[in-house]
Amino acid sequence: MNLILLGAPGAGKGTQGKNLSERFKIPQISTGDILRANVRSKTSLGLKAKEFMDKGVLVPDNVVVDMVSDRIQQEDCQKGFILDGFPRNINQAEVLESTLKTMNKSIDKVIGIEVDRKELVRRLSGRRVCRKCGASYHVIFNPPVNIGMCDKCDSEIYQRDDDKEETIEARLGVYEQETLPLTDYYIRKGLYKAIDGIGGMDQITNSIVDAIEKGRSNS
Ligand code: AP5
Ligand code: MG
Ligand code: ZN
């Protein structure tokens, strides 16, 4: 099963992707996480990407497209994968489609997690992430047991550079301009399923799972 999670910054793609990955035993592929890992280890890709990420704009398509193509050809993606944060514009979606075609694969479902702008800003400005394992927290909605420390691995949790107020605005603008058109794009392909992204995290996971299973029994 090959899934795409669409949604604005802060909609919960990372949170839901993780839950779905455990539920369906297929990997979650977050282009944002892969890029941040490259920034951390100062690879040439990371150094290049950082400039764009700090501004809240998209990293050039050729960089991310190659990254994803390599990733989905790996063994652990044979039974399926969950794309989180990719594609981000029509060009990326088209390249993805043709890459999958050469592998005799296709996208089975696109889940659009819908959250209003005010809530997105609340979520992003309060988010904290573990430096080591990447686990995501929120100072109010999902705080760690010990302040400043990851529940899972005891490492330090920090605020992402692009979760500062000015950058959040820029990211939401880029989303509306470049990524939102993908909703219509996938509706036309009959793949899009909207999910209400407001509510408990597990409840939202259940709605997504229901939508996926329903799609399966219809086909
Ligand atoms: P990326 O890392 O993908 O960031 P994003 O799209 O801005 O999305 P986020 O990770 O901020 O949000 P999310 O939807 O994962 O939400 P989360 O689950 O964490 O991209 C970063 C940058 O990398 C881009 O700006 C760009 O420069 C570059 N990039 C990445 N992909 C690219 C691509 N394909 N092309 C070009 N450039 C690319 O949740 C957010 C917060 O809310 C958390 O604190 C969480 O605990 C909380 N939360 C989640 N669910 C709920 C809930 N139901 N109730 C209450 N709180 C909740
Ligand atoms: Mg994310
Ligand atoms: Zn951790």
Coordinates of C-alpha atoms and ligand atoms in Angstrom, one line a residue:
M1 CA 0.0 0.0 0.0
N2 CA 1.5 3.3 -1.1
L3 CA 0.2 6.3 0.7
I4 CA 0.6 10.1 0.5
L5 CA -0.1 12.3 3.5
L6 CA -1.0 15.8 2.4
G7 CA -1.5 18.7 4.7
A8 CA -0.3 22.1 5.7
P9 CA 2.7 22.5 8.0
G10 CA 1.5 21.5 11.4
A11 CA -1.4 19.4 10.2
G12 CA 0.0 16.3 11.8
K13 CA 1.6 14.5 8.9
G14 CA 4.5 13.5 11.0
T15 CA 2.4 12.4 14.0
Q16 CA -0.1 10.4 11.8
G17 CA 2.7 9.0 9.6
K18 CA 4.3 7.5 12.6
N19 CA 1.1 5.9 13.9
L20 CA 0.2 4.5 10.4
S21 CA 3.7 3.2 9.9
E22 CA 3.4 1.2 13.1
R23 CA -0.1 0.1 12.2
F24 CA 0.6 -1.1 8.7
K25 CA 4.3 -2.0 9.2
I26 CA 5.5 0.1 6.2
P27 CA 8.1 2.9 6.4
Q28 CA 7.2 6.5 6.8
I29 CA 9.3 8.7 4.4
S30 CA 9.5 12.3 5.5
T31 CA 11.4 14.5 3.2
G32 CA 11.7 17.1 5.9
D33 CA 13.2 14.6 8.3
I34 CA 15.7 13.4 5.7
L35 CA 16.7 17.0 4.8
R36 CA 17.1 17.8 8.5
A37 CA 19.3 14.8 9.0
N38 CA 21.5 16.0 6.1
V39 CA 21.6 19.5 7.7
R40 CA 22.7 18.0 11.0
S41 CA 25.5 15.9 9.5
K42 CA 26.5 18.9 7.2
T43 CA 26.4 16.9 4.0
S44 CA 26.6 19.0 0.8
L45 CA 22.9 18.4 0.2
G46 CA 22.2 19.5 3.8
L47 CA 24.2 22.7 3.4
K48 CA 22.4 23.6 0.2
A49 CA 19.0 22.7 1.6
K50 CA 19.4 24.7 4.8
E51 CA 19.3 28.1 3.1
F52 CA 15.8 27.3 1.7
M53 CA 14.5 25.6 4.9
D54 CA 15.5 28.5 7.1
K55 CA 13.4 30.8 4.8
G56 CA 10.5 28.4 4.9
V57 CA 10.5 27.9 1.1
L58 CA 10.7 24.7 -0.8
V59 CA 14.1 23.1 -1.5
P60 CA 14.6 22.8 -5.3
D61 CA 12.6 19.9 -6.8
N62 CA 15.6 18.0 -8.3
V63 CA 17.1 17.6 -4.8
V64 CA 14.0 16.1 -3.2
V65 CA 12.9 14.1 -6.2
D66 CA 16.2 12.2 -6.4
M67 CA 16.1 11.7 -2.6
V68 CA 12.7 10.2 -2.7
S69 CA 13.3 8.1 -5.8
D70 CA 16.3 6.5 -4.1
R71 CA 14.4 5.9 -0.9
I72 CA 11.4 4.2 -2.5
Q73 CA 13.6 1.7 -4.4
Q74 CA 14.9 0.3 -1.1
E75 CA 14.0 -3.1 0.1
D76 CA 11.8 -2.0 3.0
C77 CA 9.5 -0.1 0.6
Q78 CA 8.5 -3.3 -1.3
K79 CA 5.3 -3.8 0.6
G80 CA 4.4 -0.1 0.7
F81 CA 5.4 3.3 2.1
I82 CA 3.9 6.4 3.5
L83 CA 5.1 9.7 2.0
D84 CA 5.0 12.6 4.5
G85 CA 5.8 16.0 3.0
F86 CA 6.2 14.8 -0.6
P87 CA 5.0 15.7 -3.2
R88 CA 4.8 19.4 -2.4
N89 CA 3.9 20.7 -5.9
I90 CA 2.5 19.5 -9.2
N91 CA 5.9 18.9 -10.7
Q92 CA 7.0 16.6 -7.8
A93 CA 3.7 14.7 -8.1
E94 CA 4.2 14.2 -11.8
V95 CA 7.8 13.0 -11.4
L96 CA 6.7 10.7 -8.6
E97 CA 4.0 9.2 -10.8
S98 CA 6.4 8.4 -13.6
T99 CA 9.1 7.0 -11.3
L100 CA 6.5 4.7 -9.8
K101 CA 5.3 3.7 -13.2
T102 CA 8.8 2.5 -14.1
M103 CA 8.6 0.3 -11.0
N104 CA 5.2 -1.0 -11.9
K105 CA 3.7 0.7 -8.9
S106 CA 1.3 3.5 -8.2
I107 CA -0.2 5.6 -5.4
D108 CA -3.2 3.9 -3.7
K109 CA -4.5 6.7 -1.6
V110 CA -3.9 10.4 -0.8
I111 CA -5.0 11.4 2.7
G112 CA -5.5 15.1 3.1
I113 CA -5.3 16.1 6.8
E114 CA -7.3 19.3 7.1
V115 CA -6.7 21.8 9.9
D116 CA -7.5 25.5 10.1
R117 CA -4.8 28.1 10.0
K118 CA -5.2 29.3 13.6
E119 CA -4.7 25.8 14.9
L120 CA -1.8 25.3 12.6
V121 CA 0.0 28.3 14.1
R122 CA -0.8 27.1 17.6
R123 CA 0.6 23.6 16.9
L124 CA 3.8 24.8 15.1
S125 CA 4.7 27.5 17.6
G126 CA 4.4 25.0 20.5
R127 CA 6.1 22.0 18.9
R128 CA 9.3 20.5 20.3
V129 CA 11.3 17.7 18.7
C130 CA 13.8 15.2 20.1
R131 CA 17.3 15.9 18.8
K132 CA 18.2 12.2 18.8
C133 CA 15.1 10.1 17.8
G134 CA 13.0 12.8 16.2
A135 CA 9.9 12.2 18.4
S136 CA 7.6 15.2 18.3
Y137 CA 6.0 16.9 21.3
H138 CA 3.9 20.0 22.0
V139 CA 4.3 22.2 25.0
I140 CA 0.6 22.1 25.7
F141 CA -1.1 19.4 23.6
N142 CA 1.5 16.6 24.0
P143 CA 4.1 17.6 26.6
P144 CA 6.9 15.2 27.6
V145 CA 6.9 13.7 31.1
N146 CA 10.1 15.6 32.0
I147 CA 10.4 19.2 30.8
G148 CA 12.9 19.5 28.0
M149 CA 13.5 15.8 27.7
C150 CA 12.3 13.1 25.3
D151 CA 10.1 10.3 26.9
K152 CA 11.5 7.7 24.6
C153 CA 15.3 8.3 24.7
D154 CA 16.0 10.9 27.4
S155 CA 17.7 13.2 24.9
E156 CA 17.2 17.0 24.7
I157 CA 14.1 18.3 22.9
Y158 CA 14.4 21.5 20.9
Q159 CA 12.4 23.9 18.8
R160 CA 12.9 23.5 15.0
D161 CA 14.6 26.6 13.4
D162 CA 11.7 27.0 11.0
D163 CA 9.1 27.0 13.9
K164 CA 9.8 30.6 14.7
E165 CA 6.9 33.0 14.1
E166 CA 8.1 34.7 10.8
T167 CA 9.1 31.4 9.2
I168 CA 5.8 29.8 10.1
E169 CA 4.0 32.5 8.2
A170 CA 6.3 32.0 5.2
R171 CA 5.7 28.2 5.2
L172 CA 1.9 28.6 5.4
G173 CA 2.1 31.0 2.4
V174 CA 4.2 28.6 0.4
Y175 CA 1.8 25.8 1.3
E176 CA -1.2 27.7 0.0
Q177 CA 0.5 28.8 -3.2
E178 CA 2.4 25.6 -4.2
T179 CA 1.0 22.6 -2.3
L180 CA -2.7 23.2 -2.0
P181 CA -3.2 22.7 -5.8
L182 CA -2.3 19.1 -5.2
T183 CA -5.7 18.6 -3.5
D184 CA -7.6 19.2 -6.8
Y185 CA -4.9 17.3 -8.7
Y186 CA -5.6 14.1 -6.6
I187 CA -9.3 14.6 -6.4
R188 CA -9.3 14.5 -10.3
K189 CA -7.4 11.2 -10.1
G190 CA -9.9 9.8 -7.6
L191 CA -7.3 9.2 -5.0
Y192 CA -8.0 12.0 -2.5
K193 CA -9.7 11.5 0.9
A194 CA -10.1 14.4 3.2
I195 CA -9.7 13.8 7.0
D196 CA -10.7 16.2 9.7
G197 CA -7.3 16.8 11.5
I198 CA -8.9 18.4 14.6
G199 CA -9.3 16.0 17.5
G200 CA -7.3 13.4 19.5
M201 CA -4.3 12.1 17.7
D202 CA -5.4 8.4 18.0
Q203 CA -8.9 9.3 16.9
I204 CA -7.5 10.8 13.8
T205 CA -5.4 7.8 13.1
N206 CA -8.5 5.6 13.4
S207 CA -10.4 7.8 10.8
I208 CA -7.5 7.5 8.4
V209 CA -7.3 3.7 8.9
D210 CA -11.1 3.5 8.3
A211 CA -10.8 5.5 5.1
I212 CA -8.0 3.3 3.8
E213 CA -9.8 0.0 4.6
K214 CA -13.0 1.3 3.1
G215 CA -11.2 2.2 -0.1
R216 CA -9.8 -1.3 -0.2
S217 CA -13.1 -3.1 0.2
N218 CA -14.6 -0.9 -2.6
S219 CA -12.0 -1.9 -5.1
Ligands
AP5_1 P1 8.6 19.4 6.7 O1 9.5 18.9 7.8 O2 7.8 18.5 5.9 O3 7.6 20.4 7.5 P2 6.1 20.8 7.2 O4 5.4 20.4 6.0 O5 6.1 22.3 7.4 O6 5.3 20.0 8.2 P3 5.6 19.9 9.7 O7 6.6 18.8 9.9 O8 5.9 21.2 10.3 O9 4.2 19.5 10.3 P4 3.5 18.0 10.4 O10 2.3 18.0 9.5 O11 4.5 16.9 10.2 O12 2.9 18.1 11.8 P5 3.4 17.3 13.2 O13 2.9 15.9 13.2 O14 4.8 17.5 13.5 O15 9.4 20.4 5.8 C1 10.3 21.4 6.3 C2 11.0 22.1 5.2 O16 11.8 21.1 4.4 C3 10.1 22.8 4.2 O17 9.7 24.1 4.6 C4 11.0 22.8 2.9 O18 12.0 23.8 3.0 C5 11.7 21.4 3.0 N1 11.0 20.3 2.3 C6 10.4 19.2 2.9 N2 9.9 18.5 1.9 C7 10.0 19.1 0.8 C8 9.7 18.8 -0.6 N3 8.9 17.7 -0.9 N4 10.0 19.7 -1.5 C9 10.7 20.8 -1.3 N5 11.1 21.1 0.0 C10 10.8 20.3 1.0 O19 2.5 18.1 14.2 C11 2.8 19.5 14.6 C12 2.6 19.8 16.0 O20 1.2 19.6 16.4 C13 3.4 18.8 17.0 O21 3.8 19.5 18.1 C14 2.3 17.8 17.4 O22 2.6 17.2 18.6 C15 1.0 18.6 17.4 N6 -0.1 17.8 17.0 C16 -0.2 16.9 16.0 N7 -1.5 16.3 15.9 C17 -2.2 17.0 16.8 C18 -3.6 16.9 17.2 N8 -4.4 16.0 16.6 N9 -4.0 17.7 18.3 C19 -3.1 18.6 18.9 N10 -1.8 18.7 18.5 C20 -1.4 17.9 17.5
MG2 MG 6.5 16.8 9.8
ZN3 ZN 14.0 10.9 21.6

